[in-house]
PDB file of C-alpha atoms and ligand atoms in Angstrom:
ATOM      1  CA  MET A   1      -1.777 -21.248  41.613  1.00  0.00           C
ATOM      2  CA  PRO A   2      -1.211 -21.518  37.815  1.00  0.00           C
ATOM      3  CA  PRO A   3       2.327 -22.517  36.776  1.00  0.00           C
ATOM      4  CA  PRO A   4       4.593 -19.605  35.761  1.00  0.00           C
ATOM      5  CA  PRO A   5       4.193 -18.716  32.077  1.00  0.00           C
ATOM      6  CA  LEU A   6       6.539 -20.358  29.611  1.00  0.00           C
ATOM      7  CA  LEU A   7       6.479 -17.244  27.449  1.00  0.00           C
ATOM      8  CA  GLN A   8       5.761 -13.773  28.705  1.00  0.00           C
ATOM      9  CA  ALA A   9       6.081 -10.977  26.183  1.00  0.00           C
ATOM     10  CA  THR A  10       5.273  -7.381  27.061  1.00  0.00           C
ATOM     11  CA  GLY A  11       5.124  -4.085  25.222  1.00  0.00           C
ATOM     12  CA  LEU A  12       6.095  -5.456  21.799  1.00  0.00           C
ATOM     13  CA  THR A  13       6.264  -2.696  19.243  1.00  0.00           C
ATOM     14  CA  LYS A  14       7.373  -2.759  15.609  1.00  0.00           C
ATOM     15  CA  ARG A  15       7.700   0.179  13.253  1.00  0.00           C
ATOM     16  CA  PHE A  16       8.721   0.295   9.613  1.00  0.00           C
ATOM     17  CA  GLY A  17       9.746   3.709   8.342  1.00  0.00           C
ATOM     18  CA  GLY A  18       7.215   6.085   9.860  1.00  0.00           C
ATOM     19  CA  GLN A  19       4.497   3.431  10.189  1.00  0.00           C
ATOM     20  CA  THR A  20       3.643   1.472  13.335  1.00  0.00           C
ATOM     21  CA  LEU A  21       2.817  -2.148  12.510  1.00  0.00           C
ATOM     22  CA  PHE A  22       1.934  -3.063  16.110  1.00  0.00           C
ATOM     23  CA  GLU A  23       2.372  -1.381  19.459  1.00  0.00           C
ATOM     24  CA  GLY A  24       2.454  -2.420  23.107  1.00  0.00           C
ATOM     25  CA  LEU A  25       1.475  -6.052  22.529  1.00  0.00           C
ATOM     26  CA  ASP A  26       1.382  -8.366  25.547  1.00  0.00           C
ATOM     27  CA  LEU A  27       1.373 -12.122  25.085  1.00  0.00           C
ATOM     28  CA  ARG A  28       1.527 -14.955  27.581  1.00  0.00           C
ATOM     29  CA  LEU A  29       1.687 -18.703  26.996  1.00  0.00           C
ATOM     30  CA  GLN A  30       1.356 -21.388  29.657  1.00  0.00           C
ATOM     31  CA  PRO A  31       3.157 -24.748  29.385  1.00  0.00           C
ATOM     32  CA  GLY A  32       1.062 -27.119  27.259  1.00  0.00           C
ATOM     33  CA  GLU A  33      -0.973 -24.292  25.744  1.00  0.00           C
ATOM     34  CA  LEU A  34      -1.829 -23.973  22.061  1.00  0.00           C
ATOM     35  CA  LEU A  35      -2.634 -20.389  21.125  1.00  0.00           C
ATOM     36  CA  ALA A  36      -3.907 -19.528  17.647  1.00  0.00           C
ATOM     37  CA  LEU A  37      -2.953 -16.157  16.172  1.00  0.00           C
ATOM     38  CA  LEU A  38      -5.308 -14.914  13.486  1.00  0.00           C
ATOM     39  CA  GLY A  39      -5.323 -11.741  11.454  1.00  0.00           C
ATOM     40  CA  GLU A  40      -5.557 -10.457   7.925  1.00  0.00           C
ATOM     41  CA  SER A  41      -2.695 -10.806   5.499  1.00  0.00           C
ATOM     42  CA  GLY A  42      -0.255  -7.982   6.211  1.00  0.00           C
ATOM     43  CA  SER A  43      -1.454  -7.466   9.797  1.00  0.00           C
ATOM     44  CA  GLY A  44       1.999  -8.362  11.154  1.00  0.00           C
ATOM     45  CA  LYS A  45       1.693 -11.984  12.315  1.00  0.00           C
ATOM     46  CA  SER A  46       4.950 -13.193  10.777  1.00  0.00           C
ATOM     47  CA  THR A  47       6.763 -10.080  11.969  1.00  0.00           C
ATOM     48  CA  LEU A  48       5.507 -10.745  15.500  1.00  0.00           C
ATOM     49  CA  LEU A  49       6.564 -14.402  15.373  1.00  0.00           C
ATOM     50  CA  ASN A  50      10.005 -13.496  14.044  1.00  0.00           C
ATOM     51  CA  GLY A  51      10.299 -10.791  16.692  1.00  0.00           C
ATOM     52  CA  LEU A  52       9.527 -13.259  19.497  1.00  0.00           C
ATOM     53  CA  ALA A  53      12.382 -15.451  18.276  1.00  0.00           C
ATOM     54  CA  ALA A  54      14.712 -12.447  17.860  1.00  0.00           C
ATOM     55  CA  LEU A  55      14.961 -13.276  14.160  1.00  0.00           C
ATOM     56  CA  GLU A  56      13.877  -9.722  13.428  1.00  0.00           C
ATOM     57  CA  PRO A  57      14.545  -6.711  15.677  1.00  0.00           C
ATOM     58  CA  LEU A  58      11.607  -5.163  17.529  1.00  0.00           C
ATOM     59  CA  ASP A  59      11.572  -1.476  18.443  1.00  0.00           C
ATOM     60  CA  GLU A  60      10.373  -2.044  22.009  1.00  0.00           C
ATOM     61  CA  GLY A  61       9.408  -4.853  24.296  1.00  0.00           C
ATOM     62  CA  GLN A  62      10.584  -7.724  26.391  1.00  0.00           C
ATOM     63  CA  VAL A  63      10.325 -11.458  25.635  1.00  0.00           C
ATOM     64  CA  LEU A  64      10.833 -13.771  28.589  1.00  0.00           C
ATOM     65  CA  LEU A  65      11.161 -17.485  27.877  1.00  0.00           C
ATOM     66  CA  ASP A  66      11.226 -19.353  31.187  1.00  0.00           C
ATOM     67  CA  GLY A  67      12.184 -16.019  32.725  1.00  0.00           C
ATOM     68  CA  GLN A  68      15.129 -15.448  30.372  1.00  0.00           C
ATOM     69  CA  ASP A  69      15.043 -12.209  28.382  1.00  0.00           C
ATOM     70  CA  ILE A  70      15.654 -13.283  24.764  1.00  0.00           C
ATOM     71  CA  LEU A  71      15.983  -9.800  23.306  1.00  0.00           C
ATOM     72  CA  ARG A  72      18.717  -8.809  25.768  1.00  0.00           C
ATOM     73  CA  LEU A  73      20.975 -11.793  24.946  1.00  0.00           C
ATOM     74  CA  ASP A  74      23.846 -11.296  22.522  1.00  0.00           C
ATOM     75  CA  GLU A  75      23.562 -12.910  19.075  1.00  0.00           C
ATOM     76  CA  ALA A  76      25.367 -16.073  20.103  1.00  0.00           C
ATOM     77  CA  GLY A  77      23.123 -16.416  23.143  1.00  0.00           C
ATOM     78  CA  GLN A  78      20.028 -15.927  21.004  1.00  0.00           C
ATOM     79  CA  ALA A  79      21.219 -18.516  18.477  1.00  0.00           C
ATOM     80  CA  LEU A  80      21.868 -21.021  21.268  1.00  0.00           C
ATOM     81  CA  LEU A  81      18.485 -20.415  22.841  1.00  0.00           C
ATOM     82  CA  ARG A  82      16.728 -20.805  19.473  1.00  0.00           C
ATOM     83  CA  ARG A  83      18.631 -23.989  18.774  1.00  0.00           C
ATOM     84  CA  GLU A  84      17.813 -25.597  22.105  1.00  0.00           C
ATOM     85  CA  ARG A  85      14.444 -24.208  23.162  1.00  0.00           C
ATOM     86  CA  LEU A  86      12.586 -23.104  20.028  1.00  0.00           C
ATOM     87  CA  GLY A  87      11.003 -24.920  17.108  1.00  0.00           C
ATOM     88  CA  PHE A  88      10.148 -22.633  14.209  1.00  0.00           C
ATOM     89  CA  VAL A  89       7.958 -23.526  11.231  1.00  0.00           C
ATOM     90  CA  PHE A  90       8.630 -20.762   8.713  1.00  0.00           C
ATOM     91  CA  GLN A  91       5.917 -19.577   6.380  1.00  0.00           C
ATOM     92  CA  ALA A  92       8.309 -20.200   3.464  1.00  0.00           C
ATOM     93  CA  PHE A  93       9.623 -23.513   4.962  1.00  0.00           C
ATOM     94  CA  HIS A  94      13.363 -22.657   4.685  1.00  0.00           C
ATOM     95  CA  VAL A  95      14.417 -26.261   4.175  1.00  0.00           C
ATOM     96  CA  LEU A  96      18.003 -26.671   3.011  1.00  0.00           C
ATOM     97  CA  PRO A  97      17.987 -27.597  -0.695  1.00  0.00           C
ATOM     98  CA  HIS A  98      21.133 -29.747  -0.681  1.00  0.00           C
ATOM     99  CA  LEU A  99      20.156 -31.901   2.291  1.00  0.00           C
ATOM    100  CA  THR A 100      17.832 -34.899   2.057  1.00  0.00           C
ATOM    101  CA  VAL A 101      14.512 -34.956   3.863  1.00  0.00           C
ATOM    102  CA  ARG A 102      16.099 -37.106   6.586  1.00  0.00           C
ATOM    103  CA  ASP A 103      19.028 -34.725   7.051  1.00  0.00           C
ATOM    104  CA  ASN A 104      16.819 -31.630   7.044  1.00  0.00           C
ATOM    105  CA  ILE A 105      14.678 -33.132   9.793  1.00  0.00           C
ATOM    106  CA  GLY A 106      17.705 -34.276  11.791  1.00  0.00           C
ATOM    107  CA  LEU A 107      19.531 -30.958  11.531  1.00  0.00           C
ATOM    108  CA  PRO A 108      18.385 -29.440  14.869  1.00  0.00           C
ATOM    109  CA  LEU A 109      19.654 -32.538  16.705  1.00  0.00           C
ATOM    110  CA  LEU A 110      22.927 -32.508  14.779  1.00  0.00           C
ATOM    111  CA  LEU A 111      23.470 -28.813  15.578  1.00  0.00           C
ATOM    112  CA  GLN A 112      23.053 -29.643  19.246  1.00  0.00           C
ATOM    113  CA  GLY A 113      25.639 -32.400  18.951  1.00  0.00           C
ATOM    114  CA  ARG A 114      23.143 -35.154  19.715  1.00  0.00           C
ATOM    115  CA  PRO A 115      22.203 -36.894  16.440  1.00  0.00           C
ATOM    116  CA  ASP A 116      19.435 -39.433  16.990  1.00  0.00           C
ATOM    117  CA  THR A 117      18.454 -41.691  14.084  1.00  0.00           C
ATOM    118  CA  THR A 118      15.613 -43.289  16.048  1.00  0.00           C
ATOM    119  CA  ARG A 119      14.042 -39.909  16.756  1.00  0.00           C
ATOM    120  CA  VAL A 120      14.431 -38.804  13.118  1.00  0.00           C
ATOM    121  CA  ASP A 121      12.837 -42.069  11.923  1.00  0.00           C
ATOM    122  CA  HIS A 122       9.979 -41.462  14.353  1.00  0.00           C
ATOM    123  CA  MET A 123       9.410 -37.946  13.007  1.00  0.00           C
ATOM    124  CA  LEU A 124       9.640 -39.153   9.385  1.00  0.00           C
ATOM    125  CA  GLY A 125       6.850 -41.622  10.155  1.00  0.00           C
ATOM    126  CA  ALA A 126       4.824 -39.093  12.131  1.00  0.00           C
ATOM    127  CA  VAL A 127       4.656 -36.692   9.179  1.00  0.00           C
ATOM    128  CA  GLY A 128       4.124 -39.501   6.646  1.00  0.00           C
ATOM    129  CA  LEU A 129       7.422 -39.061   4.810  1.00  0.00           C
ATOM    130  CA  ALA A 130       9.256 -42.316   5.597  1.00  0.00           C
ATOM    131  CA  ALA A 131       9.200 -43.258   1.920  1.00  0.00           C
ATOM    132  CA  HIS A 132      10.750 -39.888   1.014  1.00  0.00           C
ATOM    133  CA  ALA A 133      13.548 -39.929   3.589  1.00  0.00           C
ATOM    134  CA  ASN A 134      16.328 -39.867   1.011  1.00  0.00           C
ATOM    135  CA  HIS A 135      14.711 -37.422  -1.407  1.00  0.00           C
ATOM    136  CA  LEU A 136      15.916 -33.881  -1.893  1.00  0.00           C
ATOM    137  CA  PRO A 137      13.523 -30.970  -1.250  1.00  0.00           C
ATOM    138  CA  ARG A 138      13.159 -30.224  -4.985  1.00  0.00           C
ATOM    139  CA  GLN A 139      11.646 -33.694  -5.413  1.00  0.00           C
ATOM    140  CA  LEU A 140       8.811 -32.911  -2.978  1.00  0.00           C
ATOM    141  CA  SER A 141       5.445 -31.197  -3.290  1.00  0.00           C
ATOM    142  CA  GLY A 142       4.650 -28.014  -1.352  1.00  0.00           C
ATOM    143  CA  GLY A 143       2.625 -29.910   1.237  1.00  0.00           C
ATOM    144  CA  GLN A 144       5.390 -32.488   1.673  1.00  0.00           C
ATOM    145  CA  LEU A 145       7.934 -29.679   2.183  1.00  0.00           C
ATOM    146  CA  GLN A 146       5.653 -28.180   4.780  1.00  0.00           C
ATOM    147  CA  ARG A 147       5.602 -31.502   6.641  1.00  0.00           C
ATOM    148  CA  VAL A 148       9.439 -31.606   6.551  1.00  0.00           C
ATOM    149  CA  ALA A 149       9.411 -28.150   8.138  1.00  0.00           C
ATOM    150  CA  ILE A 150       6.995 -29.323  10.857  1.00  0.00           C
ATOM    151  CA  ALA A 151       9.075 -32.426  11.642  1.00  0.00           C
ATOM    152  CA  ARG A 152      12.228 -30.311  11.841  1.00  0.00           C
ATOM    153  CA  ALA A 153      10.550 -27.868  14.229  1.00  0.00           C
ATOM    154  CA  LEU A 154       9.537 -30.661  16.618  1.00  0.00           C
ATOM    155  CA  VAL A 155      12.387 -33.183  16.387  1.00  0.00           C
ATOM    156  CA  HIS A 156      14.467 -31.692  19.225  1.00  0.00           C
ATOM    157  CA  ARG A 157      11.485 -31.411  21.603  1.00  0.00           C
ATOM    158  CA  PRO A 158      11.491 -27.597  21.881  1.00  0.00           C
ATOM    159  CA  ALA A 159       9.869 -25.807  24.816  1.00  0.00           C
ATOM    160  CA  LEU A 160       8.189 -23.304  22.494  1.00  0.00           C
ATOM    161  CA  VAL A 161       6.940 -23.944  18.963  1.00  0.00           C
ATOM    162  CA  LEU A 162       6.387 -20.899  16.760  1.00  0.00           C
ATOM    163  CA  ALA A 163       4.481 -22.079  13.711  1.00  0.00           C
ATOM    164  CA  ASP A 164       3.670 -19.737  10.828  1.00  0.00           C
ATOM    165  CA  GLU A 165       0.699 -21.153   8.904  1.00  0.00           C
ATOM    166  CA  PRO A 166       2.014 -24.723   9.248  1.00  0.00           C
ATOM    167  CA  THR A 167      -1.035 -26.268   7.589  1.00  0.00           C
ATOM    168  CA  GLY A 168      -1.468 -23.646   4.851  1.00  0.00           C
ATOM    169  CA  ASN A 169      -0.402 -26.027   2.086  1.00  0.00           C
ATOM    170  CA  LEU A 170      -2.049 -29.188   3.384  1.00  0.00           C
ATOM    171  CA  ASP A 171      -5.244 -31.010   2.493  1.00  0.00           C
ATOM    172  CA  PRO A 172      -7.726 -31.459   5.382  1.00  0.00           C
ATOM    173  CA  ARG A 173      -6.542 -34.981   6.259  1.00  0.00           C
ATOM    174  CA  HIS A 174      -2.867 -34.044   6.498  1.00  0.00           C
ATOM    175  CA  ALA A 175      -3.717 -30.769   8.241  1.00  0.00           C
ATOM    176  CA  ASP A 176      -5.592 -32.727  10.922  1.00  0.00           C
ATOM    177  CA  GLN A 177      -2.702 -35.165  11.277  1.00  0.00           C
ATOM    178  CA  MET A 178      -0.254 -32.300  11.784  1.00  0.00           C
ATOM    179  CA  MET A 179      -2.489 -30.622  14.349  1.00  0.00           C
ATOM    180  CA  GLN A 180      -2.710 -33.926  16.244  1.00  0.00           C
ATOM    181  CA  LEU A 181       1.069 -34.330  16.109  1.00  0.00           C
ATOM    182  CA  LEU A 182       1.531 -30.815  17.437  1.00  0.00           C
ATOM    183  CA  ARG A 183      -0.948 -31.373  20.243  1.00  0.00           C
ATOM    184  CA  GLN A 184       0.718 -34.670  21.165  1.00  0.00           C
ATOM    185  CA  GLN A 185       4.135 -32.972  21.348  1.00  0.00           C
ATOM    186  CA  LEU A 186       2.741 -30.256  23.596  1.00  0.00           C
ATOM    187  CA  GLN A 187       1.180 -32.818  25.916  1.00  0.00           C
ATOM    188  CA  GLU A 188       4.243 -35.037  26.076  1.00  0.00           C
ATOM    189  CA  GLN A 189       6.716 -32.226  26.695  1.00  0.00           C
ATOM    190  CA  GLY A 190       4.696 -29.485  28.360  1.00  0.00           C
ATOM    191  CA  ALA A 191       5.723 -27.307  25.437  1.00  0.00           C
ATOM    192  CA  ALA A 192       3.620 -24.409  24.199  1.00  0.00           C
ATOM    193  CA  CYS A 193       2.775 -23.351  20.673  1.00  0.00           C
ATOM    194  CA  LEU A 194       1.887 -20.086  19.032  1.00  0.00           C
ATOM    195  CA  LEU A 195       0.172 -21.043  15.804  1.00  0.00           C
ATOM    196  CA  VAL A 196      -0.412 -18.490  13.064  1.00  0.00           C
ATOM    197  CA  THR A 197      -3.252 -19.642  10.881  1.00  0.00           C
ATOM    198  CA  HIS A 198      -5.909 -18.520   8.427  1.00  0.00           C
ATOM    199  CA  SER A 199      -7.734 -21.813   8.946  1.00  0.00           C
ATOM    200  CA  ALA A 200     -10.881 -21.609  11.079  1.00  0.00           C
ATOM    201  CA  HIS A 201     -10.604 -25.365  11.582  1.00  0.00           C
ATOM    202  CA  ALA A 202      -7.031 -25.209  12.942  1.00  0.00           C
ATOM    203  CA  ALA A 203      -7.949 -22.209  15.110  1.00  0.00           C
ATOM    204  CA  ALA A 204     -10.885 -24.137  16.561  1.00  0.00           C
ATOM    205  CA  LEU A 205      -8.462 -26.825  17.774  1.00  0.00           C
ATOM    206  CA  ALA A 206      -6.467 -24.276  19.807  1.00  0.00           C
ATOM    207  CA  ASP A 207      -7.004 -23.565  23.515  1.00  0.00           C
ATOM    208  CA  ARG A 208      -7.259 -19.826  22.907  1.00  0.00           C
ATOM    209  CA  ARG A 209      -7.498 -17.495  19.917  1.00  0.00           C
ATOM    210  CA  LEU A 210      -6.152 -13.972  19.435  1.00  0.00           C
ATOM    211  CA  ARG A 211      -6.451 -11.709  16.410  1.00  0.00           C
ATOM    212  CA  LEU A 212      -3.885  -9.123  15.353  1.00  0.00           C
ATOM    213  CA  ASP A 213      -5.996  -6.247  14.158  1.00  0.00           C
ATOM    214  CA  GLY A 214      -4.916  -2.644  13.611  1.00  0.00           C
ATOM    215  CA  GLY A 215      -1.690  -3.238  15.546  1.00  0.00           C
ATOM    216  CA  GLN A 216      -3.461  -4.616  18.642  1.00  0.00           C
ATOM    217  CA  LEU A 217      -4.170  -8.140  19.915  1.00  0.00           C
ATOM    218  CA  VAL A 218      -7.836  -8.835  20.578  1.00  0.00           C
ATOM    219  CA  ASP A 219      -9.681 -11.993  21.610  1.00  0.00           C
ATOM    220  CA  ALA A 220     -11.001 -13.903  18.601  1.00  0.00           C
TER     221      ALA A 220
HETATM  222  N1  LIG B 301      11.482  -5.228   6.360  1.00  0.00           N
HETATM  223  C1  LIG B 301      10.309  -4.619   6.143  1.00  0.00           C
HETATM  224  N2  LIG B 301      10.264  -3.320   5.774  1.00  0.00           N
HETATM  225  C2  LIG B 301       9.097  -2.690   5.578  1.00  0.00           C
HETATM  226  N3  LIG B 301       7.893  -3.283   5.738  1.00  0.00           N
HETATM  227  C3  LIG B 301       7.877  -4.581   6.093  1.00  0.00           C
HETATM  228  C4  LIG B 301       9.079  -5.317   6.307  1.00  0.00           C
HETATM  229  N4  LIG B 301       8.733  -6.594   6.683  1.00  0.00           N
HETATM  230  C5  LIG B 301       7.382  -6.641   6.669  1.00  0.00           C
HETATM  231  N5  LIG B 301       6.871  -5.437   6.313  1.00  0.00           N
HETATM  232  C6  LIG B 301       5.448  -5.086   6.225  1.00  0.00           C
HETATM  233  O1  LIG B 301       4.796  -5.390   7.444  1.00  0.00           O
HETATM  234  C7  LIG B 301       3.471  -5.827   7.176  1.00  0.00           C
HETATM  235  C8  LIG B 301       3.204  -7.114   7.901  1.00  0.00           C
HETATM  236  O2  LIG B 301       3.922  -8.194   7.303  1.00  0.00           O
HETATM  237  P1  LIG B 301       3.819  -9.660   7.860  1.00  0.00           P
HETATM  238  O3  LIG B 301       4.626 -10.521   6.967  1.00  0.00           O
HETATM  239  O4  LIG B 301       4.165  -9.679   9.307  1.00  0.00           O
HETATM  240  O5  LIG B 301       2.260  -9.946   7.698  1.00  0.00           O
HETATM  241  P2  LIG B 301       1.417 -11.279   7.981  1.00  0.00           P
HETATM  242  O6  LIG B 301       0.339 -10.915   8.954  1.00  0.00           O
HETATM  243  O7  LIG B 301       2.325 -12.384   8.351  1.00  0.00           O
HETATM  244  O8  LIG B 301       0.733 -11.550   6.562  1.00  0.00           O
HETATM  245  P3  LIG B 301       0.411 -12.966   5.815  1.00  0.00           P
HETATM  246  O9  LIG B 301      -0.868 -13.480   6.433  1.00  0.00           O
HETATM  247  O10 LIG B 301       0.209 -12.524   4.384  1.00  0.00           O
HETATM  248  O11 LIG B 301       1.571 -13.877   5.978  1.00  0.00           O
HETATM  249  C9  LIG B 301       3.334  -5.915   5.665  1.00  0.00           C
HETATM  250  O12 LIG B 301       2.640  -4.775   5.216  1.00  0.00           O
HETATM  251  C10 LIG B 301       4.750  -5.924   5.182  1.00  0.00           C
HETATM  252  O13 LIG B 301       4.871  -5.335   3.930  1.00  0.00           O
HETATM  253 MG1  LIG B 302       2.862 -14.139   7.407  1.00  0.00          MG
END
């Protein structure tokens, strides 16, 4: 028998004004699985990712993470669950401008009350930013900022990684490195990842590919 799904989302629907962006989407992720989500710009990928993390309200649907219904928790419960179980790589990075690279990466551990310098040093090395540990975000390039965002999403060993175009600003060598890092984290922790990408190369490295097209998810 396959293990129970880590993430089971059903009937996800999002409307803006009178328009339906997507409707009745079902999504399931097994532990260890890397699922690529493709789709044209504006098809709703970021909205779906944000909806899964309850960062943006959905109109209908249920999101079970390890059997727990995220969308039915109160705000404090959702924040706690995100902090402990989710790693999010935002399309626009959302690094904190007044914190150094080291402190940005260590923030998820600090927020959980378990700071861990060794783990932060490991992540700094893993994303190739050891030499930039004490720099501020404004002193980094776009690709370096993206790697800070990836390290921060993985540092606390989340059960589910939601990554919105995490290699969109990277050259092929760094993009490959980040995909390897992601895969290694999934293997080591039995975590799962939903990876939004426009890169055919990144999508080819996933276990499964779906495309958001006309408000529906189809095999890609
Ligand atoms: N708060 C909002 N109000 C109205 N429309 C919105 C809102 N947020 C997003 N949209 C619309 O929903 C659509 C999907 O946006 P979304 O950011 O999810 O697309 P995407 O697939 O991530 O695109 P990209 O590949 O460019 O990142 C867009 O047409 C966008 O304008
Ligand atoms: Mg997007």
